[in-house]
Short mmCIF file of C-alpha atoms in Angstrom, two decimals:
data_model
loop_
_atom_site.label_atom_id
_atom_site.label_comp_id
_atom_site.label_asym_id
_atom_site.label_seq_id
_atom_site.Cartn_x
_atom_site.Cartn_y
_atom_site.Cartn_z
CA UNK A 232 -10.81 83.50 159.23
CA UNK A 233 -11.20 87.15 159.76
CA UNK A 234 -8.22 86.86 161.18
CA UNK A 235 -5.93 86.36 158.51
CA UNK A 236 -8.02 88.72 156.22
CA UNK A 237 -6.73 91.60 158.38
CA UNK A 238 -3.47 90.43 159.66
CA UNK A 239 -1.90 89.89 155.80
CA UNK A 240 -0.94 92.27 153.43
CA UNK A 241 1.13 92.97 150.17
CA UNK A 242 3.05 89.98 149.73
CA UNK A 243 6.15 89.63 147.13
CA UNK A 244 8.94 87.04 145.84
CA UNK A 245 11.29 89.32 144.75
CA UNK A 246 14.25 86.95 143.25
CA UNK A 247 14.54 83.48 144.02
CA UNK A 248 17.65 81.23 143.59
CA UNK A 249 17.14 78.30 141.30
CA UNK A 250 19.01 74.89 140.84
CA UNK A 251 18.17 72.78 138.27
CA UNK A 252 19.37 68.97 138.20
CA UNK A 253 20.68 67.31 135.00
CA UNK A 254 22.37 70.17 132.92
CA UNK A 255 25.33 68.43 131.17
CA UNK A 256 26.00 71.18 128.79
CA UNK A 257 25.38 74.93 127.84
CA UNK A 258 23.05 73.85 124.99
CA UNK A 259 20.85 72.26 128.23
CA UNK A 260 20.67 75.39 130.48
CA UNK A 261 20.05 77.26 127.14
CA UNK A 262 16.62 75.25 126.87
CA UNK A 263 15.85 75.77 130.43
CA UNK A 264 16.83 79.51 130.17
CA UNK A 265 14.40 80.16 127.46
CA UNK A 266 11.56 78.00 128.48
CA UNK A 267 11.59 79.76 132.16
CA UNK A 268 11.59 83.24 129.94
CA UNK A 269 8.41 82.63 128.64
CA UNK A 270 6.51 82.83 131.84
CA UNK A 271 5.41 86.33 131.89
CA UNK A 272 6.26 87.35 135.77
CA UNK A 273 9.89 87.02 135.67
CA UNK A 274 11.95 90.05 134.49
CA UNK A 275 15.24 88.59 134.23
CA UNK A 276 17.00 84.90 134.32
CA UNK A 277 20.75 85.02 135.23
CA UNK A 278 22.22 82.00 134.74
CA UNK A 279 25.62 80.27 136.57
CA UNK A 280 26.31 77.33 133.48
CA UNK A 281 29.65 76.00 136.28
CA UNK A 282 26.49 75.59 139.22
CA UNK A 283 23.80 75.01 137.16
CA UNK A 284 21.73 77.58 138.71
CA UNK A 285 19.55 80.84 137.79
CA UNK A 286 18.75 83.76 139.60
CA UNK A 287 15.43 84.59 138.76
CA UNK A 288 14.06 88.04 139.21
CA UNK A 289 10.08 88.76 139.78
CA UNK A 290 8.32 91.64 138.30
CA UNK A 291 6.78 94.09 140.69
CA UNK A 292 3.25 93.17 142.04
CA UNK A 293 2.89 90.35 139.45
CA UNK A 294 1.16 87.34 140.06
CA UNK A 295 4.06 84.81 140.91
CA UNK A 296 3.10 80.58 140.49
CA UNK A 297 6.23 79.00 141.59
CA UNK A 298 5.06 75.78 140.41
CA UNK A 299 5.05 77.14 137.00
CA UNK A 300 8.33 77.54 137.31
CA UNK A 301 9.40 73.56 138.35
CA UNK A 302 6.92 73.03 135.28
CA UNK A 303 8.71 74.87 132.89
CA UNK A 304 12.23 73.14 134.15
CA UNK A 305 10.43 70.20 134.00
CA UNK A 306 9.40 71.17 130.25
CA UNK A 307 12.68 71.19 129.27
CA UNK A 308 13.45 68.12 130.37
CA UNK A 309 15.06 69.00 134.01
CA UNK A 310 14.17 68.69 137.28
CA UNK A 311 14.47 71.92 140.17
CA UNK A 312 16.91 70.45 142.66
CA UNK A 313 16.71 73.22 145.28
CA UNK A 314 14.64 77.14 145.32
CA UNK A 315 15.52 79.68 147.66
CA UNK A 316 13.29 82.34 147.65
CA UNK A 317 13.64 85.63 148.66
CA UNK A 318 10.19 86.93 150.17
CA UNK A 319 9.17 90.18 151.43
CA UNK A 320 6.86 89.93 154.63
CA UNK A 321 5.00 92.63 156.22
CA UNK A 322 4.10 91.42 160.09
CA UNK A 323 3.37 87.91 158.61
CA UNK A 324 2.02 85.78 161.65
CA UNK A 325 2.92 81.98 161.46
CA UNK A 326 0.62 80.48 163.54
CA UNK A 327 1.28 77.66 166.16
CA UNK A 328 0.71 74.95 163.76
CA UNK A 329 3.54 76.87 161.82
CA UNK A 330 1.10 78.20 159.29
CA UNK A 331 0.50 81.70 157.24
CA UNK A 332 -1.67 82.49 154.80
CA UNK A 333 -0.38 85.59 152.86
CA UNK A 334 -2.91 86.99 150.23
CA UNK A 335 -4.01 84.00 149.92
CA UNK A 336 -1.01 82.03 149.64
CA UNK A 337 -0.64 79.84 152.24
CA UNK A 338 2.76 78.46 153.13
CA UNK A 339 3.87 75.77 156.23
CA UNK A 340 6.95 76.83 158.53
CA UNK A 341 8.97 73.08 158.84
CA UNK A 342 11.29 75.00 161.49
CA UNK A 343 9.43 77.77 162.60
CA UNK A 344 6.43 78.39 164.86
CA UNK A 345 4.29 80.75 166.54
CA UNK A 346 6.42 83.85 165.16
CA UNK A 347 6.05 87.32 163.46
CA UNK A 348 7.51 88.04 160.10
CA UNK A 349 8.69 90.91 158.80
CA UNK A 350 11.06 92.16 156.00
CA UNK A 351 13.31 90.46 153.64
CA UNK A 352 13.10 86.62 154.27
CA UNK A 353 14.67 83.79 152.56
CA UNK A 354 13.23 80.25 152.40
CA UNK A 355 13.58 77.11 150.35
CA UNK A 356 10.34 75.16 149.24
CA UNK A 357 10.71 71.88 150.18
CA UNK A 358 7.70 70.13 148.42
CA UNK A 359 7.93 67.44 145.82
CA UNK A 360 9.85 68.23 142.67
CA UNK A 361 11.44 71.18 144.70
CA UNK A 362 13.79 69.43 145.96
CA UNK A 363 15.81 65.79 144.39
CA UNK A 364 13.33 62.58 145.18
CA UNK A 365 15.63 61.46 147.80
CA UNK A 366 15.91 64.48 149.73
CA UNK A 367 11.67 64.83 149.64
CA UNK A 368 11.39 61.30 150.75
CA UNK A 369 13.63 62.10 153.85
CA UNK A 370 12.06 65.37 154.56
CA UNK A 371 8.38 63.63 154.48
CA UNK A 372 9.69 61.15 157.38
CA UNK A 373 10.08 64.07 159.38
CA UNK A 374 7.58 66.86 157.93
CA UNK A 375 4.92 67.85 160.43
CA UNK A 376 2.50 68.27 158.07
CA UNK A 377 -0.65 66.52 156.30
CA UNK A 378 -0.19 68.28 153.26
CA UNK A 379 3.43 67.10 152.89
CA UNK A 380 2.92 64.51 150.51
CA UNK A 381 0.01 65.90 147.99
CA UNK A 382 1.37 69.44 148.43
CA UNK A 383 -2.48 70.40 149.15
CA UNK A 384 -4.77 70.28 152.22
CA UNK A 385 -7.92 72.04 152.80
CA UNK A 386 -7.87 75.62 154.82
CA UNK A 387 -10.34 77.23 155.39
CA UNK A 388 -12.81 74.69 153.91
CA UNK A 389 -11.47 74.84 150.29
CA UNK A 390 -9.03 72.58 148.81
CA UNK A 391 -5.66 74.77 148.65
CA UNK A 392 -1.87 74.42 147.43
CA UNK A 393 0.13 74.77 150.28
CA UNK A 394 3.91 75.06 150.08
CA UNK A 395 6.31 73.77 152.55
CA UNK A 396 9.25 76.00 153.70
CA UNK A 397 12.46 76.25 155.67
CA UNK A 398 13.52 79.44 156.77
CA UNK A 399 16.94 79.77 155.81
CA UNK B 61 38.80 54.10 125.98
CA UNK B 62 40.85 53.93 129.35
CA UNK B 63 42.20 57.32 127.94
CA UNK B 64 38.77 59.07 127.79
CA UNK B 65 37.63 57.14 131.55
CA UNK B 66 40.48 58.90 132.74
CA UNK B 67 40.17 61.98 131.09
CA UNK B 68 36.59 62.15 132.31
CA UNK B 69 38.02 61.37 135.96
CA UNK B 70 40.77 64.31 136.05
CA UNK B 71 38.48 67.22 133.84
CA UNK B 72 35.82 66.48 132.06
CA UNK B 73 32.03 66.02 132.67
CA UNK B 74 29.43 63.38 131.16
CA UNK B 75 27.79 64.62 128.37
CA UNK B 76 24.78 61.96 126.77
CA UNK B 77 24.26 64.21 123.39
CA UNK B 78 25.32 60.95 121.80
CA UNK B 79 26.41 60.92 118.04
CA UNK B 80 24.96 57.16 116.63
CA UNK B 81 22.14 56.80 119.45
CA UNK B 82 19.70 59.01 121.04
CA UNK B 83 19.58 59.02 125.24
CA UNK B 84 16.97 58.01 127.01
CA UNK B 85 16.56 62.01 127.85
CA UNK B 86 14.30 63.96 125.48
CA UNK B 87 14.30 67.47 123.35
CA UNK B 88 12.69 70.27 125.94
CA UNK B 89 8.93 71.08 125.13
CA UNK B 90 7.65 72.91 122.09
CA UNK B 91 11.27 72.63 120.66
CA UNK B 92 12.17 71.89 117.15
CA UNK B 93 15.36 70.39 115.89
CA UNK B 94 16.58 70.82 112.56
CA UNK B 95 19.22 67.83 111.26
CA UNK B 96 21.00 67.64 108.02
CA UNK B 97 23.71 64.14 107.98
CA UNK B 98 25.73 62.97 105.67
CA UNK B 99 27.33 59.22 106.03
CA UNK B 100 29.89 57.89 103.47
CA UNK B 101 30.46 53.99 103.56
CA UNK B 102 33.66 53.11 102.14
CA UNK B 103 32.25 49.70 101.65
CA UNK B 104 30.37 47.53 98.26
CA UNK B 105 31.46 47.83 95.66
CA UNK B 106 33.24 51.32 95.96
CA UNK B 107 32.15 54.93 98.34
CA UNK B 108 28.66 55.57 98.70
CA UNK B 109 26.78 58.45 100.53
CA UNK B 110 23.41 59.33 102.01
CA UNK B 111 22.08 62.56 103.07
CA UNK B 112 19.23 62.77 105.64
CA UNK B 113 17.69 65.46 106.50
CA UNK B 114 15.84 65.12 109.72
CA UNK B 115 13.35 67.32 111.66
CA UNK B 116 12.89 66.79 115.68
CA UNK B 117 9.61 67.47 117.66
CA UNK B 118 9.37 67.98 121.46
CA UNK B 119 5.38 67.50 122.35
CA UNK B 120 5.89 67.51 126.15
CA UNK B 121 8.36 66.85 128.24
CA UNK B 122 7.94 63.58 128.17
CA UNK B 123 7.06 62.64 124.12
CA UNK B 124 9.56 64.18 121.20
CA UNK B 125 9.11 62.73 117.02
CA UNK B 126 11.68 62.62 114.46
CA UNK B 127 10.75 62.51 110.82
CA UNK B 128 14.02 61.66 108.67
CA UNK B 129 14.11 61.50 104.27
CA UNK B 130 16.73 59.42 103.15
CA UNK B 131 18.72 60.39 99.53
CA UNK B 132 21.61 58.41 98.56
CA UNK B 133 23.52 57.21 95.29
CA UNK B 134 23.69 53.87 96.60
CA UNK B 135 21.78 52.16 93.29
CA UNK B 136 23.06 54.70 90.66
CA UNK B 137 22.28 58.12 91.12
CA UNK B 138 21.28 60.46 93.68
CA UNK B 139 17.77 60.01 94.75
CA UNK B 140 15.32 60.20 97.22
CA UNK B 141 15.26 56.47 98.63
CA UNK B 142 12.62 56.53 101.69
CA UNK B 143 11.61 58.00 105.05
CA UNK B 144 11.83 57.18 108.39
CA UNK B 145 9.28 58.37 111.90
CA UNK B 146 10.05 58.02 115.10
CA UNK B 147 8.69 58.39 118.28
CA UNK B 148 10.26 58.60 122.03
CA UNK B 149 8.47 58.22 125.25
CA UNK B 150 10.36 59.16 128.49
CA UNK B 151 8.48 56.56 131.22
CA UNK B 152 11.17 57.12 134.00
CA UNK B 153 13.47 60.56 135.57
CA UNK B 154 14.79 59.75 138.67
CA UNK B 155 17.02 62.79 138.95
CA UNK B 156 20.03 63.91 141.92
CA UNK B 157 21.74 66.52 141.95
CA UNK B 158 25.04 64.71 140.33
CA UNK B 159 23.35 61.89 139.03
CA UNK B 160 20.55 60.87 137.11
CA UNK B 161 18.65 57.47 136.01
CA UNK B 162 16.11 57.89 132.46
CA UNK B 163 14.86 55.74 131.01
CA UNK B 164 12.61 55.66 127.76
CA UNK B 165 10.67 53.65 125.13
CA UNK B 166 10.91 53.85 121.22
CA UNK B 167 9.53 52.81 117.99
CA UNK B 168 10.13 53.98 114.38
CA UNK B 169 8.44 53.24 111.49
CA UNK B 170 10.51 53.19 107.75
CA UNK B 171 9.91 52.92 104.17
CA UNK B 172 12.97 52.07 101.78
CA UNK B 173 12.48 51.75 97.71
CA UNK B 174 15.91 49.86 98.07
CA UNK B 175 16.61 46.18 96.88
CA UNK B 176 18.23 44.33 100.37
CA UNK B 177 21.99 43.05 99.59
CA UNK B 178 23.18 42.23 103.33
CA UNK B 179 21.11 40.67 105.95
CA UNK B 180 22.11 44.12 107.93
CA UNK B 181 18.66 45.86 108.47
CA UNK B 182 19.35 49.10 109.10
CA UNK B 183 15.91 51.12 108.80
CA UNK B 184 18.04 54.49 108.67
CA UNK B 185 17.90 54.22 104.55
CA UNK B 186 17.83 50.37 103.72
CA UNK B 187 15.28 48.16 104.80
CA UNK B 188 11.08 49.14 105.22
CA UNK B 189 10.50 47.67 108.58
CA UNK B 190 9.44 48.50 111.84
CA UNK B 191 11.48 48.87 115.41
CA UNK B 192 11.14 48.99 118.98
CA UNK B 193 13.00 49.42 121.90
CA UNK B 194 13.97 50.37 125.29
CA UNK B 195 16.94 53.33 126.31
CA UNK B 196 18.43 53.47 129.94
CA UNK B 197 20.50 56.83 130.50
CA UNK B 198 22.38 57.08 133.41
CA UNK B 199 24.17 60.15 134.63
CA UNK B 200 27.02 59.21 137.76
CA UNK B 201 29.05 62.31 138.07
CA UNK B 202 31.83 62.56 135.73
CA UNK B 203 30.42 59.27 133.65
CA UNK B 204 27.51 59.22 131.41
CA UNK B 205 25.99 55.91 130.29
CA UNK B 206 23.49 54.59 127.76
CA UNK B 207 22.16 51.48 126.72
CA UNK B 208 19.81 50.68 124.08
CA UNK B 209 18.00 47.51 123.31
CA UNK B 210 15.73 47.38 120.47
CA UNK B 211 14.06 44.82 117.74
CA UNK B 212 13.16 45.61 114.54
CA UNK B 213 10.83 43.40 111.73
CA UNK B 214 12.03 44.27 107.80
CA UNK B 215 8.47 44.44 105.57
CA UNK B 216 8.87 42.16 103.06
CA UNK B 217 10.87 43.22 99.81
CA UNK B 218 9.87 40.45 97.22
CA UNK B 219 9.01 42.59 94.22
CA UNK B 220 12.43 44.29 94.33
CA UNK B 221 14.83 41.19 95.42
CA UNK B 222 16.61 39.56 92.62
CA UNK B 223 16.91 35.72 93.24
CA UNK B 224 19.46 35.02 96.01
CA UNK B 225 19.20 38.11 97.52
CA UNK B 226 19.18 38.32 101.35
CA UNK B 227 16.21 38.41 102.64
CA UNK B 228 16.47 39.45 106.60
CA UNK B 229 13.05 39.26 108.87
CA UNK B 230 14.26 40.07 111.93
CA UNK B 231 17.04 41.83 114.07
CA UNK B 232 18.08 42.62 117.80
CA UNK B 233 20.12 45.69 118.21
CA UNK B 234 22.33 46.75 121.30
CA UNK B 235 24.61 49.77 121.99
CA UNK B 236 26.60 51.06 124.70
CA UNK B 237 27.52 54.24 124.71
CA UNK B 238 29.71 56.84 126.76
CA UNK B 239 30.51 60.71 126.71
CA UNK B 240 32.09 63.23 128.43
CA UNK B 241 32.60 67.43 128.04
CA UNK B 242 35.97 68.29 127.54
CA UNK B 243 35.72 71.83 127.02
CA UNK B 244 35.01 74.44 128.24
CA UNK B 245 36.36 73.70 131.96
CA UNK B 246 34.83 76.69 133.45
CA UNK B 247 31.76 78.23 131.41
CA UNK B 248 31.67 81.69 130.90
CA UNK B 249 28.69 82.37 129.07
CA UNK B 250 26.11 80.87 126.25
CA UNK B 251 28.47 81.83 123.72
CA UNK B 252 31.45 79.82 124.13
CA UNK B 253 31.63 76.77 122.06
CA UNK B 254 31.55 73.05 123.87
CA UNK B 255 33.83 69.95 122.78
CA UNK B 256 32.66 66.51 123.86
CA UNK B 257 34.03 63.34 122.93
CA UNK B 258 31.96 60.08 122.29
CA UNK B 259 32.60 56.32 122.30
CA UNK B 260 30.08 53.97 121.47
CA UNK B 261 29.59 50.51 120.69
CA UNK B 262 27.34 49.57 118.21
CA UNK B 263 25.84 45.63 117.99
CA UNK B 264 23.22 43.71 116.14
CA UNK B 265 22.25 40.27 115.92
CA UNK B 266 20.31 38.17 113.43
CA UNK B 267 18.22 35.69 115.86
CA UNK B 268 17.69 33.44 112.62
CA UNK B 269 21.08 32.98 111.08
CA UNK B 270 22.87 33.56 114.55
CA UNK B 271 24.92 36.36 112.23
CA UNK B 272 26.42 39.21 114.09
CA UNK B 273 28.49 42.34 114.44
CA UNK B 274 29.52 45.13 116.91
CA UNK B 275 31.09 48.28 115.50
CA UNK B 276 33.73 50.55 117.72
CA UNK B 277 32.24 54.44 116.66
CA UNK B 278 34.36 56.97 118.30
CA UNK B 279 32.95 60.99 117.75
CA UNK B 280 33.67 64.57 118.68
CA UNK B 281 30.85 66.92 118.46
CA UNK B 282 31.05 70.97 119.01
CA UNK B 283 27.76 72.79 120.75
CA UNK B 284 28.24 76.73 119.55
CA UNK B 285 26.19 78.94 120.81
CA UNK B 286 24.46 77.04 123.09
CA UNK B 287 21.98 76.05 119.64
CA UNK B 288 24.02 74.93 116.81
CA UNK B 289 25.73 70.66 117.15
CA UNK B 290 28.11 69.64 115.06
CA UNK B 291 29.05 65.70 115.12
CA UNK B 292 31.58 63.90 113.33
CA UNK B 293 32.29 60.43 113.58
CA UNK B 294 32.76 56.58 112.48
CA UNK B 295 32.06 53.15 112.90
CA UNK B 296 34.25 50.00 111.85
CA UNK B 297 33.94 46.87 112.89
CA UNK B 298 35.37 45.52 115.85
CA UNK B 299 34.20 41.80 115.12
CA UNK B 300 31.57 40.34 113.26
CA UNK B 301 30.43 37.50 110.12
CA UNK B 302 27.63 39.24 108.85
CA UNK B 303 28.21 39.74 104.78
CA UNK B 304 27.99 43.00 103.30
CA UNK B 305 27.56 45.53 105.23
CA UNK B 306 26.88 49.39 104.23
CA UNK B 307 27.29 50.36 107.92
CA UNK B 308 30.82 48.64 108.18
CA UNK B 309 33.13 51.64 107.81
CA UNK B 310 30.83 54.98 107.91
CA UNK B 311 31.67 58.68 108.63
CA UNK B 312 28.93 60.85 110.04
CA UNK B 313 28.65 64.17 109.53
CA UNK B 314 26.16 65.80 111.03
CA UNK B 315 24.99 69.64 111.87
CA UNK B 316 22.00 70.36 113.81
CA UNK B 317 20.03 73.13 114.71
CA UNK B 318 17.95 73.92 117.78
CA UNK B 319 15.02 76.07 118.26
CA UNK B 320 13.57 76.67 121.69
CA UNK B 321 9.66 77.33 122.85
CA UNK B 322 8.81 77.84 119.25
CA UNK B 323 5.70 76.04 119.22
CA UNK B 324 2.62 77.60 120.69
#
């Protein structure tokens, strides 16, 4: 436990490529545009109306809930078809079991293992409602994971969210 | 029709903002909609018109309301003539990236002070009565389709019926109904105005008198600003023995205006 305490440190999502599923028209990614700038820790939403995605920027050291941001897609009445993130690791340790628990976010590796970390990393989340129904229920038959399904599993005795990634 | 499939199939995209139905799809949360339509019916005995104005809720993703007034000049002069709710609940999303599947349930409540000359209940102005129904939305690349099914029950209307007046009870109601985006072909930003073409068909039957209709409405609608819809379109009837008819040959007119993450 002490283990991860010591090993982890400032942890950051600094922009994260969104695409959202069912836009048919600028008057749709308009409504997702302004219900994703309500959450207070993004600074900036650039949208692409021809792909239907946004590049989302973070704010510095802000508190970042990704799954605020498939709710607020969800709010206006879309659903997050793919989100690449771009995170910032600092000798993050995935663990044999391809796990790492970053100030207290704790993430699972589906192609990586036993491996160190550091600098500018991209990933996609994988978890339900992350990624189009079809493509979750494909990735589940081959996730190595008991928290694939709920998206939670209990480390370190407590009940946790845990999101799946894929290093890109 | 084979003109806009293949339009749809060489440049355009589906678009399900349709002009005489609603899809399956819902407003996005803590949204309201602002709707002002005129129709003119060209109809009994001579042109008549009705104004609605129309507000639009979104509760959750899932649950929007519309609350309609209805003023017309159909019996004489301009007046207010009723009001209409209704509710939509979005049960199914089963969304792909180039394709999606909705699907949603409906029910609307209406009050009319008007006297009933057709068996035609249309609870948009005419009849008091109640409706529900089912909408299927489905999104397949370059064609967007939507079904609805509903069944409505008129309140009765003896104290304002003149002797031999019509006096419907009940009435299924079907559409189909397809759209695509014409314009823009590559988006540039928010700004730049959207042209979509509609064609829907329109049907109802009268399960007592076996009386029926469907309507061909055809409609262009322009989305400025990314806010702002403006719909224009009309209904005639493509075949059909049901007597009297306001709904026969209608223009809409419609502008509406949208307001995002308004409510707290």
């Amino acid at each position: 436990m002490l283990f991860f305490a010591v090993n982890v440190s400032a942890q950051q999502i600094s922009t994260a490529d969104l695409q959202v599923t069912g836009l048919t028209c600028s008057m749709c990614s308009n409504a997702t545009q302004k219900s994703l700038e309500t959450l207070n820790f993004i600074s900036s939403v650039k949208p692409d109306l021809n792909k239907n995605t946004f590049i989302l920027t973070f704010k510095k050291d802000a508190n970042i809930n990704l799954d605020l941001v498939r709710k607020k897609v969800q709010d206006a009445g879309f659903s997050v078809g793919g989100l690449t993130a771009s995170f910032n690791f600092n000798q993050v340790k995935i663990d044999d079991k391809g796990q790492a628990v970053v100030d207290g976010n704790v993430y699972r590796f589906v192609n990586a293992k036993s491996k160190t970390l550091n600098g500018t990393v991209k990933a996609s989340i994988v978890d339900k409602n992350f990624i189009s129904g079809s493509a979750f229920k494909k990735q589940a038959t081959t996730a190595n994971s008991d928290a694939y399904a709920s998206g939670t599993g209990i480390v370190n005795g407590k009940k946790t969210r845990i999101f799946h990634l894929v290093l890109s | 029709m084979a003109l806009m499939i293949i339009g749809a199939y060489t440049n355009g995209f589906a678009q399900e903002l349709y002009v005489f139905t609603e899809p399956a799809s819902n407003m996005p949360t803590k949204s309201i909609g602002v709707r002002i339509t005129n129709e003119g019916m060209f109809n009994n005995p001579g042109f008549v018109s009705r104004t609605i104005p129309e507000v639009m809720i979104g509760f959750n993703k899932n649950l929007m309301m519309h609350a309609q007034a209805f003023l017309s000049d159909m019996d004489g002069k301009y007046r207010l003539e009723g009001g209409s709710l209704y509710a939509k609940y979005r049960f199914l999303s089963l969304d792909e990236a180039h394709s999606h599947l909705r699907a949603s349930a409906f029910g609307r409540v209406s009050t009319s002070k008007r006297p009933t000359y057709t068996r035609d209940i249309n609870l948009e102005g005419d009849n008091s009565g109640i409706q529900g129904g089912l909408i299927f939305t489905q999104l397949l690349h370059k064609l967007a389709l939507s079904t609805t099914l509903g069944y409505t029950h008129a309140f009765e209307n003896s104290d304002r019926q003149i002797a031999g007046m019509p006096q419907p009870k009940n009435m299924l109601s079907y559409s189909l109904s397809s759209g695509y985006l014409v314009l823009p072909v590559v988006y540039k930003d928010y700004k730049q105005p959207n042209f979509n073409v509609y064609l829907e068909l329109l049907g109802k039957t009268d399960p007592s008198s076996g009386q029926s209709y469907l309507d061909i409405a055809p409609a262009i609608q322009m989305i400025l600003n990314s806010t702002t819809r403006i719909d224009l379109g009309y209904r005639f009837q493509a075949t059909g023995n049901m007597a009297n008819r306001y709904t026969k040959n209608m223009y809409l007119l419609r502008a509406e205006f949208n307001f995002f993450n308004v409510l707290k």
